[in-house]
Every structure is written in structure tokens, then in C-alpha cells.
């Protein structure tokens, strides 16, 4: 290729790449406008998922009147693994106060989830978001992400990243139902 044709080829490639990147950016921005991120104070979107720890399913709407912690996690997520014992430690105490903890796994394999759950002898409900539909509905990024839902169904707090035992207890106290 002669030098003049090579310069023209590079120029056209740069212009075309810029146009494609601009088009992608416009599409992403428009897609986000159609699906605004959940914020504190919004109603938590309803979902129904099959339980892994027992038979049956959990539907968020059926838990109205209780405080609910929804924790999105995966076995390949090291920070997720670290906060699970904290959740289990506080579950017994806060379940009696009207709080439910739901661990929504986004792993692809149920056997991996069950092995992890059984190894740690976790007691709170576990559900599996097989196709990441609920993860997309809640716009979860990154893992772990936890939603603390008030008894009226509104989101009290969204925590992105791992929880410590102290922070978890503080957030659970915020959603205890008033009797």
C-alpha cells in the first residue's frame, strides 16, 4: 500500500471508530433513561424465586409488614463469602423482631450454592436468580449489594460492597417493624 492510501485508510478508520463509539454512547445513555436506577425511598420491585434451602418460594410482596434485607451474592465473590457469617449470626435475633434476610445467589450452578450454604450451615433463606432477571431488575452492581426494605416495601438503604457485623446490625435496626 502506498503511503497516501495508508494515511487515507487510517483517517477513515479513525472517523468510523469515532462514529461507532458515539452511537454506542448515545444508545447506552438512552437505555439508562428508560430504566432509572433504584434509589433509597423507591418501592422495592416485587419478585418471586424458588427457595434452595427448603421447598417453596419467596415472594417479596408476601413479606410486607416485615423488614427485609435482600442480599445479592455469589460463591465466586470473596467479599460476599465474608459477610455471610455476619448475616447468619444476626438472623436468629432479628427474625424474632420481624426481619427476614433473603440471600439471592446469582451463581449459575445450584450445586455450588448448596455446597457453600451447607458448608457454612447458614440458616437464612436462600434463593437462586438463575437468569439474573432479579439482579437486572434491582440493577445490582457490584457484588455484594444489599437492599434494606422497610415494612411498607420502600427501600430504606442500598449498600454496595461488603458489610461488617456492626454496619449490618445498624442497618437491620433501621428496618425493624414498629409494633
PDB file of C-alpha atoms in Angstrom:
ATOM      1  CA  UNK A   1       0.000   0.000   0.000  1.00  0.00           C
ATOM      2  CA  UNK A   2       1.399   3.375  -0.923  1.00  0.00           C
ATOM      3  CA  UNK A   3       1.829   5.945   1.885  1.00  0.00           C
ATOM      4  CA  UNK A   4      -1.005   8.186   0.646  1.00  0.00           C
ATOM      5  CA  UNK A   5      -3.522   5.331   0.617  1.00  0.00           C
ATOM      6  CA  UNK A   6      -2.320   4.175   4.013  1.00  0.00           C
ATOM      7  CA  UNK A   7      -2.933   7.668   5.533  1.00  0.00           C
ATOM      8  CA  UNK A   8      -6.401   7.764   3.984  1.00  0.00           C
ATOM      9  CA  UNK A   9      -7.157   4.274   5.333  1.00  0.00           C
ATOM     10  CA  UNK A  10      -6.057   5.283   8.863  1.00  0.00           C
ATOM     11  CA  UNK A  11      -8.074   8.531   8.708  1.00  0.00           C
ATOM     12  CA  UNK A  12     -11.238   6.698   7.601  1.00  0.00           C
ATOM     13  CA  UNK A  13     -10.752   4.074  10.286  1.00  0.00           C
ATOM     14  CA  UNK A  14     -10.429   6.739  12.997  1.00  0.00           C
ATOM     15  CA  UNK A  15     -13.525   8.604  11.757  1.00  0.00           C
ATOM     16  CA  UNK A  16     -15.577   5.410  11.532  1.00  0.00           C
ATOM     17  CA  UNK A  17     -14.448   4.286  15.007  1.00  0.00           C
ATOM     18  CA  UNK A  18     -15.408   7.670  16.462  1.00  0.00           C
ATOM     19  CA  UNK A  19     -18.861   7.463  14.897  1.00  0.00           C
ATOM     20  CA  UNK A  20     -19.415   3.933  16.204  1.00  0.00           C
ATOM     21  CA  UNK A  21     -18.316   4.892  19.745  1.00  0.00           C
ATOM     22  CA  UNK A  22     -20.599   7.934  19.688  1.00  0.00           C
ATOM     23  CA  UNK A  23     -23.526   5.792  18.567  1.00  0.00           C
ATOM     24  CA  UNK A  24     -22.855   3.268  21.350  1.00  0.00           C
ATOM     25  CA  UNK A  25     -22.640   6.057  23.949  1.00  0.00           C
ATOM     26  CA  UNK A  26     -25.957   7.553  22.788  1.00  0.00           C
ATOM     27  CA  UNK A  27     -27.648   4.140  22.953  1.00  0.00           C
ATOM     28  CA  UNK A  28     -26.329   3.484  26.470  1.00  0.00           C
ATOM     29  CA  UNK A  29     -27.454   6.889  27.751  1.00  0.00           C
ATOM     30  CA  UNK A  30     -30.926   6.448  26.235  1.00  0.00           C
ATOM     31  CA  UNK A  31     -31.242   2.939  27.668  1.00  0.00           C
ATOM     32  CA  UNK A  32     -30.470   4.248  31.153  1.00  0.00           C
ATOM     33  CA  UNK A  33     -33.165   6.910  30.861  1.00  0.00           C
ATOM     34  CA  UNK A  34     -35.751   4.195  30.229  1.00  0.00           C
ATOM     35  CA  UNK A  35     -34.627   2.211  33.271  1.00  0.00           C
ATOM     36  CA  UNK A  36     -33.659   4.642  36.030  1.00  0.00           C
ATOM     37  CA  UNK A  37     -31.617   3.276  38.909  1.00  0.00           C
ATOM     38  CA  UNK A  38     -33.371   2.350  42.126  1.00  0.00           C
ATOM     39  CA  UNK A  39     -32.749   4.783  44.939  1.00  0.00           C
ATOM     40  CA  UNK A  40     -33.488   4.885  48.627  1.00  0.00           C
ATOM     41  CA  UNK A  41     -37.166   5.713  49.124  1.00  0.00           C
ATOM     42  CA  UNK A  42     -38.309   3.833  45.986  1.00  0.00           C
ATOM     43  CA  UNK A  43     -40.636   0.853  46.301  1.00  0.00           C
ATOM     44  CA  UNK A  44     -38.663  -2.393  46.144  1.00  0.00           C
ATOM     45  CA  UNK A  45     -39.633  -4.255  42.968  1.00  0.00           C
ATOM     46  CA  UNK A  46     -41.533  -7.449  43.668  1.00  0.00           C
ATOM     47  CA  UNK A  47     -40.039 -10.816  42.781  1.00  0.00           C
ATOM     48  CA  UNK A  48     -40.754 -14.461  43.366  1.00  0.00           C
ATOM     49  CA  UNK A  49     -37.969 -17.051  43.408  1.00  0.00           C
ATOM     50  CA  UNK A  50     -37.783 -20.703  44.395  1.00  0.00           C
ATOM     51  CA  UNK A  51     -36.015 -21.456  47.666  1.00  0.00           C
ATOM     52  CA  UNK A  52     -32.900 -23.592  47.630  1.00  0.00           C
ATOM     53  CA  UNK A  53     -32.790 -24.305  51.363  1.00  0.00           C
ATOM     54  CA  UNK A  54     -36.312 -25.790  51.517  1.00  0.00           C
ATOM     55  CA  UNK A  55     -39.289 -26.408  49.266  1.00  0.00           C
ATOM     56  CA  UNK A  56     -41.422 -23.497  48.208  1.00  0.00           C
ATOM     57  CA  UNK A  57     -40.715 -19.993  47.080  1.00  0.00           C
ATOM     58  CA  UNK A  58     -40.333 -16.474  48.409  1.00  0.00           C
ATOM     59  CA  UNK A  59     -42.280 -13.530  47.048  1.00  0.00           C
ATOM     60  CA  UNK A  60     -41.223 -10.132  48.329  1.00  0.00           C
ATOM     61  CA  UNK A  61     -44.779  -8.790  48.343  1.00  0.00           C
ATOM     62  CA  UNK A  62     -45.824 -11.511  50.814  1.00  0.00           C
ATOM     63  CA  UNK A  63     -43.296 -10.135  53.302  1.00  0.00           C
ATOM     64  CA  UNK A  64     -44.953  -6.700  53.616  1.00  0.00           C
ATOM     65  CA  UNK A  65     -45.148  -5.779  57.272  1.00  0.00           C
ATOM     66  CA  UNK A  66     -41.671  -7.197  57.861  1.00  0.00           C
ATOM     67  CA  UNK A  67     -38.299  -5.559  57.374  1.00  0.00           C
ATOM     68  CA  UNK A  68     -36.420  -7.354  54.612  1.00  0.00           C
ATOM     69  CA  UNK A  69     -32.749  -7.486  53.757  1.00  0.00           C
ATOM     70  CA  UNK A  70     -32.169  -8.620  50.181  1.00  0.00           C
ATOM     71  CA  UNK A  71     -28.540  -9.604  49.667  1.00  0.00           C
ATOM     72  CA  UNK A  72     -27.235 -10.294  46.151  1.00  0.00           C
ATOM     73  CA  UNK A  73     -24.192 -12.552  46.239  1.00  0.00           C
ATOM     74  CA  UNK A  74     -22.252 -15.317  44.512  1.00  0.00           C
ATOM     75  CA  UNK A  75     -19.877 -18.040  45.631  1.00  0.00           C
ATOM     76  CA  UNK A  76     -17.101 -16.626  43.427  1.00  0.00           C
ATOM     77  CA  UNK A  77     -17.328 -13.269  45.242  1.00  0.00           C
ATOM     78  CA  UNK A  78     -14.860 -13.251  48.155  1.00  0.00           C
ATOM     79  CA  UNK A  79     -16.401 -10.221  49.958  1.00  0.00           C
ATOM     80  CA  UNK A  80     -19.795 -11.965  49.700  1.00  0.00           C
ATOM     81  CA  UNK A  81     -18.421 -15.011  51.483  1.00  0.00           C
ATOM     82  CA  UNK A  82     -17.025 -12.894  54.311  1.00  0.00           C
ATOM     83  CA  UNK A  83     -20.342 -11.217  55.164  1.00  0.00           C
ATOM     84  CA  UNK A  84     -22.426 -14.420  55.156  1.00  0.00           C
ATOM     85  CA  UNK A  85     -21.425 -15.450  58.718  1.00  0.00           C
ATOM     86  CA  UNK A  86     -22.415 -11.968  59.958  1.00  0.00           C
ATOM     87  CA  UNK A  87     -25.822 -12.309  58.351  1.00  0.00           C
ATOM     88  CA  UNK A  88     -26.276 -15.735  59.906  1.00  0.00           C
ATOM     89  CA  UNK A  89     -25.146 -14.526  63.321  1.00  0.00           C
ATOM     90  CA  UNK A  90     -27.788 -11.771  63.386  1.00  0.00           C
ATOM     91  CA  UNK A  91     -30.557 -13.664  61.585  1.00  0.00           C
ATOM     92  CA  UNK A  92     -31.905 -15.556  64.606  1.00  0.00           C
ATOM     93  CA  UNK A  93     -32.131 -12.406  66.726  1.00  0.00           C
ATOM     94  CA  UNK A  94     -33.669 -10.197  64.053  1.00  0.00           C
ATOM     95  CA  UNK A  95     -36.056 -12.799  62.672  1.00  0.00           C
ATOM     96  CA  UNK A  96     -37.799 -12.673  66.054  1.00  0.00           C
ATOM     97  CA  UNK A  97     -38.045  -8.872  65.671  1.00  0.00           C
ATOM     98  CA  UNK A  98     -39.824  -9.192  62.298  1.00  0.00           C
ATOM     99  CA  UNK A  99     -36.934  -9.092  59.834  1.00  0.00           C
ATOM    100  CA  UNK A 100     -36.324 -11.521  57.000  1.00  0.00           C
ATOM    101  CA  UNK A 101     -32.993 -11.964  55.250  1.00  0.00           C
ATOM    102  CA  UNK A 102     -33.088 -13.242  51.676  1.00  0.00           C
ATOM    103  CA  UNK A 103     -29.814 -14.272  50.053  1.00  0.00           C
ATOM    104  CA  UNK A 104     -30.238 -14.065  46.279  1.00  0.00           C
ATOM    105  CA  UNK A 105     -27.467 -16.020  44.608  1.00  0.00           C
ATOM    106  CA  UNK A 106     -26.570 -15.136  41.041  1.00  0.00           C
ATOM    107  CA  UNK A 107     -24.336 -18.179  40.568  1.00  0.00           C
ATOM    108  CA  UNK A 108     -25.051 -20.368  37.562  1.00  0.00           C
ATOM    109  CA  UNK A 109     -24.901 -23.697  39.391  1.00  0.00           C
ATOM    110  CA  UNK A 110     -27.278 -24.668  42.212  1.00  0.00           C
ATOM    111  CA  UNK A 111     -24.976 -27.441  43.420  1.00  0.00           C
ATOM    112  CA  UNK A 112     -22.198 -24.913  44.100  1.00  0.00           C
ATOM    113  CA  UNK A 113     -24.614 -22.705  46.034  1.00  0.00           C
ATOM    114  CA  UNK A 114     -25.969 -25.597  48.100  1.00  0.00           C
ATOM    115  CA  UNK A 115     -22.470 -26.862  48.921  1.00  0.00           C
ATOM    116  CA  UNK A 116     -21.436 -23.400  50.090  1.00  0.00           C
ATOM    117  CA  UNK A 117     -24.616 -23.000  52.133  1.00  0.00           C
ATOM    118  CA  UNK A 118     -24.292 -26.388  53.774  1.00  0.00           C
ATOM    119  CA  UNK A 119     -20.592 -25.955  54.498  1.00  0.00           C
ATOM    120  CA  UNK A 120     -21.295 -22.746  56.461  1.00  0.00           C
ATOM    121  CA  UNK A 121     -24.554 -24.160  57.915  1.00  0.00           C
ATOM    122  CA  UNK A 122     -26.411 -20.947  57.062  1.00  0.00           C
ATOM    123  CA  UNK A 123     -29.932 -20.581  58.430  1.00  0.00           C
ATOM    124  CA  UNK A 124     -31.499 -17.699  56.462  1.00  0.00           C
ATOM    125  CA  UNK A 125     -33.469 -18.295  53.243  1.00  0.00           C
ATOM    126  CA  UNK A 126     -31.557 -18.812  50.017  1.00  0.00           C
ATOM    127  CA  UNK A 127     -32.966 -18.276  46.540  1.00  0.00           C
ATOM    128  CA  UNK A 128     -31.412 -18.604  43.121  1.00  0.00           C
ATOM    129  CA  UNK A 129     -31.675 -15.959  40.401  1.00  0.00           C
ATOM    130  CA  UNK A 130     -30.782 -18.399  37.623  1.00  0.00           C
ATOM    131  CA  UNK A 131     -31.044 -15.996  34.712  1.00  0.00           C
ATOM    132  CA  UNK A 132     -30.105 -12.797  36.598  1.00  0.00           C
ATOM    133  CA  UNK A 133     -33.565 -11.318  35.980  1.00  0.00           C
ATOM    134  CA  UNK A 134     -33.916 -10.063  39.554  1.00  0.00           C
ATOM    135  CA  UNK A 135     -30.315  -8.830  39.555  1.00  0.00           C
ATOM    136  CA  UNK A 136     -31.123  -6.771  36.448  1.00  0.00           C
ATOM    137  CA  UNK A 137     -34.420  -5.581  37.952  1.00  0.00           C
ATOM    138  CA  UNK A 138     -32.562  -4.279  41.004  1.00  0.00           C
ATOM    139  CA  UNK A 139     -29.661  -3.025  38.837  1.00  0.00           C
ATOM    140  CA  UNK A 140     -27.110  -4.756  41.040  1.00  0.00           C
ATOM    141  CA  UNK A 141     -23.523  -3.678  40.520  1.00  0.00           C
ATOM    142  CA  UNK A 142     -21.227  -4.747  42.195  1.00  0.00           C
ATOM    143  CA  UNK A 143     -21.493  -7.915  44.270  1.00  0.00           C
ATOM    144  CA  UNK A 144     -22.297  -7.973  47.086  1.00  0.00           C
ATOM    145  CA  UNK A 145     -25.111  -5.430  47.112  1.00  0.00           C
ATOM    146  CA  UNK A 146     -27.755  -5.346  49.840  1.00  0.00           C
ATOM    147  CA  UNK A 147     -31.158  -3.659  49.897  1.00  0.00           C
ATOM    148  CA  UNK A 148     -32.745  -2.933  53.261  1.00  0.00           C
ATOM    149  CA  UNK A 149     -36.502  -2.743  52.764  1.00  0.00           C
ATOM    150  CA  UNK A 150     -38.914  -1.154  55.241  1.00  0.00           C
ATOM    151  CA  UNK A 151     -42.097  -2.968  56.339  1.00  0.00           C
ATOM    152  CA  UNK A 152     -44.081  -0.748  53.898  1.00  0.00           C
ATOM    153  CA  UNK A 153     -41.999  -2.037  50.955  1.00  0.00           C
ATOM    154  CA  UNK A 154     -39.880   1.082  50.442  1.00  0.00           C
ATOM    155  CA  UNK A 155     -36.111   0.861  50.183  1.00  0.00           C
ATOM    156  CA  UNK A 156     -34.525   2.298  53.331  1.00  0.00           C
ATOM    157  CA  UNK A 157     -30.909   1.752  52.317  1.00  0.00           C
ATOM    158  CA  UNK A 158     -28.806   0.395  49.471  1.00  0.00           C
ATOM    159  CA  UNK A 159     -25.352  -0.851  50.408  1.00  0.00           C
ATOM    160  CA  UNK A 160     -22.895  -1.650  47.632  1.00  0.00           C
ATOM    161  CA  UNK A 161     -19.983  -3.725  48.850  1.00  0.00           C
ATOM    162  CA  UNK A 162     -19.382  -5.909  51.873  1.00  0.00           C
ATOM    163  CA  UNK A 163     -20.893  -5.330  55.299  1.00  0.00           C
ATOM    164  CA  UNK A 164     -19.232  -5.583  58.654  1.00  0.00           C
ATOM    165  CA  UNK A 165     -21.086  -7.037  61.606  1.00  0.00           C
ATOM    166  CA  UNK A 166     -21.571  -3.590  63.172  1.00  0.00           C
ATOM    167  CA  UNK A 167     -22.823  -1.952  59.976  1.00  0.00           C
ATOM    168  CA  UNK A 168     -25.174  -4.860  59.289  1.00  0.00           C
ATOM    169  CA  UNK A 169     -26.719  -4.626  62.748  1.00  0.00           C
ATOM    170  CA  UNK A 170     -27.154  -0.851  62.398  1.00  0.00           C
ATOM    171  CA  UNK A 171     -28.964  -1.264  59.067  1.00  0.00           C
ATOM    172  CA  UNK A 172     -31.168  -4.094  60.372  1.00  0.00           C
ATOM    173  CA  UNK A 173     -32.223  -1.884  63.289  1.00  0.00           C
ATOM    174  CA  UNK A 174     -33.389   0.745  60.771  1.00  0.00           C
ATOM    175  CA  UNK A 175     -35.962  -1.627  59.255  1.00  0.00           C
ATOM    176  CA  UNK A 176     -37.347  -3.314  62.384  1.00  0.00           C
ATOM    177  CA  UNK A 177     -41.153  -3.091  62.230  1.00  0.00           C
ATOM    178  CA  UNK A 178     -42.751  -0.829  64.824  1.00  0.00           C
ATOM    179  CA  UNK A 179     -45.281  -2.847  66.797  1.00  0.00           C
TER     180      UNK A 179
END
